[in-house]
């Protein structure tokens, strides 16, 4: 891999470096392999999204109801139509027609205020973030508006991937990371000003080829980004200048097949645990040690009562008690082929994954 940098002007007027990372060739040019993986079964699924006969379902986010974990909610994108909210029984709690929202994330920014945000690619030349408030009791979404964040003078760019991290400065609700389709990852501060949430662009880092999946480890301030045909990069958000280090590159050594899509975390202790990646190229999910970046196993969601998954885009994982059906954690994966019905999302007890990975 080669790297080179150029400087761009941030919203404050300061010059900030944007790092470009390049690879010699796209992995997608070569035949896709299939690496060994253990099988697990989904124990629940969502109702299909409304866009039939289309690549529509894309990315999930989980809100855990601390008072009643079995009443937790899953928010997902139908990138042709809008946002769905599902219960753990897979039934629709709400749908908001908002256009082409690609990836979604959420966090409880203060008690009782669950902020939902998504990358808005309705305008392929002007990337935006669309904001909502989630009512944990009713499962209903309330629109908080659409925000531009790059400012005037930027080149046309399409919003694609999206994830959020915790606030890193006073006055912020959270940090937003929009992965543009050209490989740029733009960091913005989500701030509440006069009762309205704004998105203020701070800095960017750019990968050489198309990227999408991302996830933030709030414990130690690390951002993980999936460059689809290349692999997974790790970015230290605590640094003054954003730099990317190779974490797990596509290939047999790491058991990662392009395209690399959704990313999720299984944290443990102060800085340990695992990163989970959708290895879309061979319909599997690869696990990596967060500390050493070494492989920790692979699994597939196999055929069963709710069917197998294939061509998975977004994934989400949250540890903790979600009621008797998901006692130690919940893993959610988009299913790219739910024929004869439209695409949907499969749910797997995280303990079932861990049990099947044991030697």
Short mmCIF file of C-alpha atoms in Angstrom, two decimals:
data_model
loop_
_atom_site.label_atom_id
_atom_site.label_comp_id
_atom_site.label_asym_id
_atom_site.label_seq_id
_atom_site.Cartn_x
_atom_site.Cartn_y
_atom_site.Cartn_z
CA UNK A 1 0.00 0.00 0.00
CA UNK A 2 1.17 3.52 -0.71
CA UNK A 3 0.06 6.66 1.07
CA UNK A 4 0.21 10.35 0.26
CA UNK A 5 -1.44 13.43 1.70
CA UNK A 6 -2.80 16.78 0.63
CA UNK A 7 -4.21 19.62 2.68
CA UNK A 8 -7.77 20.92 2.72
CA UNK A 9 -9.32 23.85 4.51
CA UNK A 10 -11.51 22.93 7.45
CA UNK A 11 -14.56 24.88 8.44
CA UNK A 12 -12.46 26.85 10.93
CA UNK A 13 -10.07 27.98 8.18
CA UNK A 14 -7.23 25.80 9.46
CA UNK A 15 -5.38 23.56 7.05
CA UNK A 16 -5.96 19.90 7.78
CA UNK A 17 -4.36 16.95 6.02
CA UNK A 18 -6.40 14.46 4.06
CA UNK A 19 -4.67 11.11 3.73
CA UNK A 20 -5.02 9.13 0.51
CA UNK A 21 -4.38 5.39 0.61
CA UNK A 22 -3.87 3.42 -2.56
CA UNK A 23 -3.62 -0.22 -3.50
CA UNK A 24 -1.98 -1.83 -6.50
CA UNK A 25 -5.09 -3.56 -7.82
CA UNK A 26 -8.69 -4.09 -6.91
CA UNK A 27 -9.34 -7.45 -5.31
CA UNK A 28 -12.63 -7.57 -7.20
CA UNK A 29 -10.66 -8.21 -10.41
CA UNK A 30 -9.85 -11.74 -9.23
CA UNK A 31 -12.10 -14.77 -8.59
CA UNK A 32 -13.67 -14.57 -5.15
CA UNK A 33 -12.59 -17.27 -2.68
CA UNK A 34 -14.67 -18.98 0.00
CA UNK A 35 -13.01 -19.42 3.38
CA UNK A 36 -14.03 -21.93 6.09
CA UNK A 37 -16.66 -20.78 8.58
CA UNK A 38 -18.91 -22.33 11.22
CA UNK A 39 -22.68 -22.22 10.76
CA UNK A 40 -25.15 -20.52 13.07
CA UNK A 41 -28.90 -20.11 12.66
CA UNK A 42 -31.01 -17.00 12.88
CA UNK A 43 -33.70 -17.22 15.55
CA UNK A 44 -35.76 -14.27 14.29
CA UNK A 45 -36.07 -11.98 11.30
CA UNK A 46 -37.68 -8.68 10.44
CA UNK A 47 -40.60 -8.23 8.12
CA UNK A 48 -39.29 -7.42 4.62
CA UNK A 49 -38.68 -3.80 3.70
CA UNK A 50 -41.21 -2.22 1.37
CA UNK A 51 -39.06 -1.93 -1.74
CA UNK A 52 -39.67 -5.20 -3.55
CA UNK A 53 -37.49 -6.56 -6.36
CA UNK A 54 -34.68 -4.18 -5.45
CA UNK A 55 -31.40 -3.99 -3.58
CA UNK A 56 -33.01 -1.93 -0.83
CA UNK A 57 -32.42 -3.11 2.75
CA UNK A 58 -28.99 -1.96 3.84
CA UNK A 59 -27.97 -1.08 7.39
CA UNK A 60 -29.26 -1.70 10.97
CA UNK A 61 -28.78 0.05 14.31
CA UNK A 62 -29.87 -1.26 17.72
CA UNK A 63 -31.37 0.65 20.65
CA UNK A 64 -31.38 -1.30 23.90
CA UNK A 65 -34.25 -0.58 26.26
CA UNK A 66 -32.48 -0.72 29.62
CA UNK A 67 -35.77 -0.82 31.55
CA UNK A 68 -37.23 -3.63 29.43
CA UNK A 69 -34.54 -5.23 27.23
CA UNK A 70 -37.01 -7.46 25.38
CA UNK A 71 -38.73 -4.26 24.18
CA UNK A 72 -35.57 -3.02 22.47
CA UNK A 73 -35.76 -1.66 18.93
CA UNK A 74 -33.92 -2.01 15.62
CA UNK A 75 -33.77 0.90 13.17
CA UNK A 76 -32.88 0.03 9.56
CA UNK A 77 -32.59 1.70 6.19
CA UNK A 78 -34.55 0.91 3.05
CA UNK A 79 -32.21 2.88 0.82
CA UNK A 80 -34.91 3.27 -1.82
CA UNK A 81 -37.54 4.63 0.56
CA UNK A 82 -36.65 5.55 4.15
CA UNK A 83 -36.32 4.23 7.70
CA UNK A 84 -38.04 1.33 9.44
CA UNK A 85 -38.27 0.64 13.16
CA UNK A 86 -38.75 -2.99 14.21
CA UNK A 87 -39.27 -4.72 17.53
CA UNK A 88 -37.32 -7.85 18.42
CA UNK A 89 -40.35 -9.81 17.22
CA UNK A 90 -39.53 -8.52 13.72
CA UNK A 91 -42.75 -6.55 13.40
CA UNK A 92 -42.77 -2.98 12.06
CA UNK A 93 -43.18 -0.31 14.72
CA UNK A 94 -42.76 2.66 12.40
CA UNK A 95 -41.81 3.66 8.87
CA UNK A 96 -40.79 7.13 7.73
CA UNK A 97 -40.57 7.84 4.00
CA UNK A 98 -37.44 9.94 3.72
CA UNK A 99 -35.82 9.02 0.42
CA UNK A 100 -32.43 7.46 -0.17
CA UNK A 101 -30.94 6.96 3.30
CA UNK A 102 -28.05 4.51 3.06
CA UNK A 103 -26.51 3.84 6.50
CA UNK A 104 -27.90 4.57 9.96
CA UNK A 105 -26.62 4.82 13.52
CA UNK A 106 -28.07 5.94 16.84
CA UNK A 107 -27.13 6.83 20.38
CA UNK A 108 -28.78 8.05 23.52
CA UNK A 109 -27.15 11.49 23.76
CA UNK A 110 -28.85 12.23 27.08
CA UNK A 111 -31.42 10.39 29.20
CA UNK A 112 -34.59 9.90 27.17
CA UNK A 113 -33.16 11.45 23.97
CA UNK A 114 -32.27 8.78 21.40
CA UNK A 115 -30.69 10.50 18.41
CA UNK A 116 -30.92 8.63 15.10
CA UNK A 117 -28.86 9.83 12.14
CA UNK A 118 -28.36 8.52 8.61
CA UNK A 119 -26.33 9.27 5.51
CA UNK A 120 -28.64 10.93 2.97
CA UNK A 121 -27.77 10.25 -0.68
CA UNK A 122 -30.96 11.66 -2.14
CA UNK A 123 -28.82 14.37 -3.75
CA UNK A 124 -25.76 12.55 -5.13
CA UNK A 125 -23.88 15.85 -5.46
CA UNK A 126 -24.59 17.22 -1.97
CA UNK A 127 -24.00 14.81 0.93
CA UNK A 128 -26.26 15.33 3.92
CA UNK A 129 -27.10 13.88 7.32
CA UNK A 130 -30.77 13.27 8.14
CA UNK A 131 -31.68 13.39 11.84
CA UNK A 132 -34.50 11.87 13.89
CA UNK A 133 -35.51 11.38 17.48
CA UNK A 134 -36.59 7.86 18.46
CA UNK A 135 -39.31 7.38 21.07
CA UNK A 136 -38.29 4.24 22.93
CA UNK A 137 -41.80 3.65 24.25
CA UNK A 138 -43.80 3.95 21.03
CA UNK A 139 -41.03 3.10 18.56
CA UNK A 140 -41.94 6.20 16.54
CA UNK A 141 -39.47 8.48 14.75
CA UNK A 142 -39.72 12.27 14.74
CA UNK A 143 -37.85 14.16 12.05
CA UNK A 144 -35.25 16.68 13.23
CA UNK A 145 -34.36 17.81 9.71
CA UNK A 146 -31.67 17.35 7.10
CA UNK A 147 -28.22 18.92 7.49
CA UNK A 148 -25.46 19.73 5.01
CA UNK A 149 -22.02 19.61 6.56
CA UNK A 150 -19.24 20.16 3.99
CA UNK A 151 -19.96 23.81 3.29
CA UNK A 152 -19.62 25.79 0.08
CA UNK A 153 -16.97 25.02 -2.51
CA UNK A 154 -16.67 21.27 -2.05
CA UNK A 155 -16.60 18.92 -5.03
CA UNK A 156 -19.77 16.90 -5.75
CA UNK A 157 -19.89 13.94 -3.37
CA UNK A 158 -22.40 11.21 -2.56
CA UNK A 159 -23.10 10.27 1.07
CA UNK A 160 -22.68 6.53 1.56
CA UNK A 161 -21.49 5.01 4.84
CA UNK A 162 -22.27 6.41 8.27
CA UNK A 163 -21.51 5.91 11.94
CA UNK A 164 -21.47 7.97 15.11
CA UNK A 165 -19.12 8.29 18.06
CA UNK A 166 -19.36 10.02 21.39
CA UNK A 167 -18.91 13.77 21.80
CA UNK A 168 -15.25 14.74 22.02
CA UNK A 169 -15.64 18.40 23.01
CA UNK A 170 -17.88 20.53 25.20
CA UNK A 171 -21.18 21.49 23.59
CA UNK A 172 -21.38 18.45 21.31
CA UNK A 173 -24.07 15.78 21.30
CA UNK A 174 -21.99 13.32 19.25
CA UNK A 175 -19.53 13.04 16.39
CA UNK A 176 -20.77 11.97 12.96
CA UNK A 177 -18.65 10.16 10.36
CA UNK A 178 -20.00 10.21 6.81
CA UNK A 179 -18.20 7.96 4.34
CA UNK A 180 -18.53 9.51 0.90
CA UNK A 181 -18.59 7.24 -2.12
CA UNK A 182 -15.22 8.57 -3.31
CA UNK A 183 -13.55 7.19 -0.17
CA UNK A 184 -13.55 10.38 1.90
CA UNK A 185 -14.58 10.08 5.54
CA UNK A 186 -15.83 13.41 6.88
CA UNK A 187 -15.93 14.00 10.63
CA UNK A 188 -18.54 16.48 11.91
CA UNK A 189 -19.62 17.68 15.33
CA UNK A 190 -23.34 17.36 15.99
CA UNK A 191 -24.24 20.33 18.18
CA UNK A 192 -27.47 21.69 19.61
CA UNK A 193 -27.85 25.38 18.83
CA UNK A 194 -31.05 27.23 19.67
CA UNK A 195 -32.98 24.00 19.95
CA UNK A 196 -31.78 22.77 16.52
CA UNK A 197 -29.08 20.18 15.88
CA UNK A 198 -26.37 21.32 13.49
CA UNK A 199 -23.53 19.43 11.77
CA UNK A 200 -20.19 21.25 11.74
CA UNK A 201 -17.47 19.72 9.57
CA UNK A 202 -14.16 19.31 11.37
CA UNK A 203 -11.73 17.29 9.27
CA UNK A 204 -11.51 14.46 6.75
CA UNK A 205 -9.46 11.46 5.74
CA UNK A 206 -9.66 9.89 2.30
CA UNK A 207 -9.15 6.31 1.19
CA UNK A 208 -8.18 5.55 -2.36
CA UNK A 209 -11.18 3.41 -3.37
CA UNK A 210 -14.85 3.01 -2.46
CA UNK A 211 -15.46 2.59 1.26
CA UNK A 212 -18.64 2.30 3.30
CA UNK A 213 -18.78 0.41 6.58
CA UNK A 214 -17.51 2.13 9.70
CA UNK A 215 -17.76 1.87 13.48
CA UNK A 216 -16.33 3.88 16.39
CA UNK A 217 -14.81 2.37 19.53
CA UNK A 218 -15.73 5.08 22.03
CA UNK A 219 -13.63 3.57 24.79
CA UNK A 220 -10.31 4.60 23.25
CA UNK A 221 -11.29 6.84 20.35
CA UNK A 222 -10.67 4.59 17.35
CA UNK A 223 -12.56 4.62 14.05
CA UNK A 224 -12.63 1.50 11.87
CA UNK A 225 -13.37 1.91 8.15
CA UNK A 226 -13.97 -0.80 5.52
CA UNK A 227 -12.41 -0.04 2.14
CA UNK A 228 -14.46 -2.55 0.19
CA UNK A 229 -11.89 -4.18 -2.09
CA UNK A 230 -8.86 -3.58 0.14
CA UNK A 231 -9.62 -4.24 3.80
CA UNK A 232 -10.18 -2.62 7.17
CA UNK A 233 -8.33 0.47 8.39
CA UNK A 234 -7.99 1.87 11.92
CA UNK A 235 -7.95 5.65 12.52
CA UNK A 236 -6.94 7.27 15.83
CA UNK A 237 -9.48 10.00 16.53
CA UNK A 238 -7.44 11.35 19.43
CA UNK A 239 -4.65 12.50 17.12
CA UNK A 240 -4.46 16.07 15.81
CA UNK A 241 -3.99 14.67 12.32
CA UNK A 242 -6.06 11.71 11.11
CA UNK A 243 -3.83 8.82 10.04
CA UNK A 244 -4.92 5.34 8.98
CA UNK A 245 -3.20 2.09 9.91
CA UNK A 246 -3.90 -1.23 8.22
CA UNK A 247 -5.95 -3.46 10.53
CA UNK A 248 -7.04 -6.44 8.41
CA UNK A 249 -6.48 -6.61 4.68
CA UNK A 250 -8.47 -8.74 2.23
CA UNK A 251 -7.00 -12.20 1.64
CA UNK A 252 -6.59 -15.71 2.99
CA UNK A 253 -4.30 -14.63 5.86
CA UNK A 254 -7.14 -12.74 7.53
CA UNK A 255 -10.01 -14.75 6.02
CA UNK A 256 -11.57 -11.62 4.59
CA UNK A 257 -13.17 -11.66 1.13
CA UNK A 258 -14.05 -8.52 -0.80
CA UNK A 259 -16.36 -6.75 -0.68
CA UNK A 260 -15.81 -5.85 2.95
CA UNK A 261 -19.04 -4.19 4.09
CA UNK A 262 -20.57 -3.62 7.55
CA UNK A 263 -18.51 -3.44 10.75
CA UNK A 264 -19.55 -3.96 14.38
CA UNK A 265 -17.87 -4.23 17.79
CA UNK A 266 -17.96 -6.74 20.64
CA UNK A 267 -16.07 -4.75 23.31
CA UNK A 268 -14.47 -6.37 26.34
CA UNK A 269 -12.84 -4.54 29.24
CA UNK A 270 -10.98 -1.28 28.77
CA UNK A 271 -9.79 -1.80 25.21
CA UNK A 272 -10.20 -5.47 24.26
CA UNK A 273 -12.82 -7.49 22.45
CA UNK A 274 -13.53 -8.18 18.81
CA UNK A 275 -14.35 -6.45 15.56
CA UNK A 276 -16.91 -8.20 13.33
CA UNK A 277 -16.88 -7.59 9.57
CA UNK A 278 -19.26 -8.58 6.80
CA UNK A 279 -17.11 -10.58 4.39
CA UNK A 280 -19.65 -10.10 1.63
CA UNK A 281 -17.58 -11.79 -1.05
CA UNK A 282 -18.07 -15.22 0.51
CA UNK A 283 -21.29 -14.63 2.49
CA UNK A 284 -19.63 -14.81 5.90
CA UNK A 285 -18.70 -12.74 8.94
CA UNK A 286 -15.11 -12.47 10.11
CA UNK A 287 -14.01 -11.74 13.68
CA UNK A 288 -10.77 -10.02 14.68
CA UNK A 289 -9.08 -9.35 18.00
CA UNK A 290 -9.21 -5.59 18.60
CA UNK A 291 -5.84 -5.55 20.33
CA UNK A 292 -3.79 -7.75 18.00
CA UNK A 293 -5.87 -7.62 14.78
CA UNK A 294 -5.52 -11.40 14.59
CA UNK A 295 -8.45 -13.51 13.27
CA UNK A 296 -10.75 -14.94 15.96
CA UNK A 297 -12.96 -17.05 13.70
CA UNK A 298 -15.59 -16.85 10.98
CA UNK A 299 -19.26 -17.75 10.82
CA UNK A 300 -22.16 -17.88 8.39
CA UNK A 301 -25.87 -17.57 9.02
CA UNK A 302 -27.02 -20.85 7.52
CA UNK A 303 -30.36 -22.08 6.28
CA UNK A 304 -32.89 -22.75 9.00
CA UNK A 305 -36.34 -21.63 10.03
CA UNK A 306 -35.59 -18.06 8.95
CA UNK A 307 -33.22 -18.80 6.08
CA UNK A 308 -29.58 -18.07 5.40
CA UNK A 309 -28.04 -14.68 4.69
CA UNK A 310 -26.09 -13.74 1.59
CA UNK A 311 -24.51 -10.59 0.16
CA UNK A 312 -24.75 -8.89 3.55
CA UNK A 313 -24.24 -5.13 3.60
CA UNK A 314 -24.81 -3.66 7.06
CA UNK A 315 -24.45 -5.47 10.38
CA UNK A 316 -24.87 -4.46 14.01
CA UNK A 317 -23.96 -6.10 17.30
CA UNK A 318 -24.78 -5.06 20.84
CA UNK A 319 -23.77 -7.02 23.92
CA UNK A 320 -25.98 -7.29 26.99
CA UNK A 321 -29.28 -8.83 27.99
CA UNK A 322 -32.09 -8.47 25.44
CA UNK A 323 -34.56 -10.81 27.10
CA UNK A 324 -34.71 -14.61 27.00
CA UNK A 325 -34.36 -14.79 23.20
CA UNK A 326 -31.03 -12.91 23.21
CA UNK A 327 -29.62 -13.31 26.73
CA UNK A 328 -26.04 -12.07 26.18
CA UNK A 329 -26.22 -9.98 23.01
CA UNK A 330 -27.92 -9.42 19.67
CA UNK A 331 -26.35 -9.67 16.20
CA UNK A 332 -28.34 -8.26 13.24
CA UNK A 333 -27.38 -8.78 9.59
CA UNK A 334 -28.92 -7.54 6.36
CA UNK A 335 -29.96 -10.35 4.02
CA UNK A 336 -29.35 -9.52 0.38
CA UNK A 337 -31.46 -12.41 -0.93
CA UNK A 338 -34.66 -13.10 0.97
CA UNK A 339 -36.50 -14.45 -2.07
CA UNK A 340 -39.32 -14.68 -2.85
CA UNK A 341 -39.90 -11.75 -0.49
CA UNK A 342 -38.08 -8.41 -0.38
CA UNK A 343 -34.80 -8.10 1.51
CA UNK A 344 -34.85 -8.08 5.29
CA UNK A 345 -32.66 -8.49 8.40
CA UNK A 346 -31.85 -11.65 10.36
CA UNK A 347 -31.32 -11.78 14.15
CA UNK A 348 -28.88 -14.14 15.88
CA UNK A 349 -28.19 -14.61 19.62
CA UNK A 350 -24.55 -13.59 20.08
CA UNK A 351 -24.00 -16.48 22.47
CA UNK A 352 -24.80 -18.88 19.63
CA UNK A 353 -21.94 -17.40 17.62
CA UNK A 354 -19.50 -17.73 20.51
CA UNK A 355 -20.61 -21.29 21.27
CA UNK A 356 -20.14 -22.39 17.66
CA UNK A 357 -16.70 -20.81 17.45
CA UNK A 358 -15.38 -22.80 20.39
CA UNK A 359 -12.97 -25.58 19.36
#
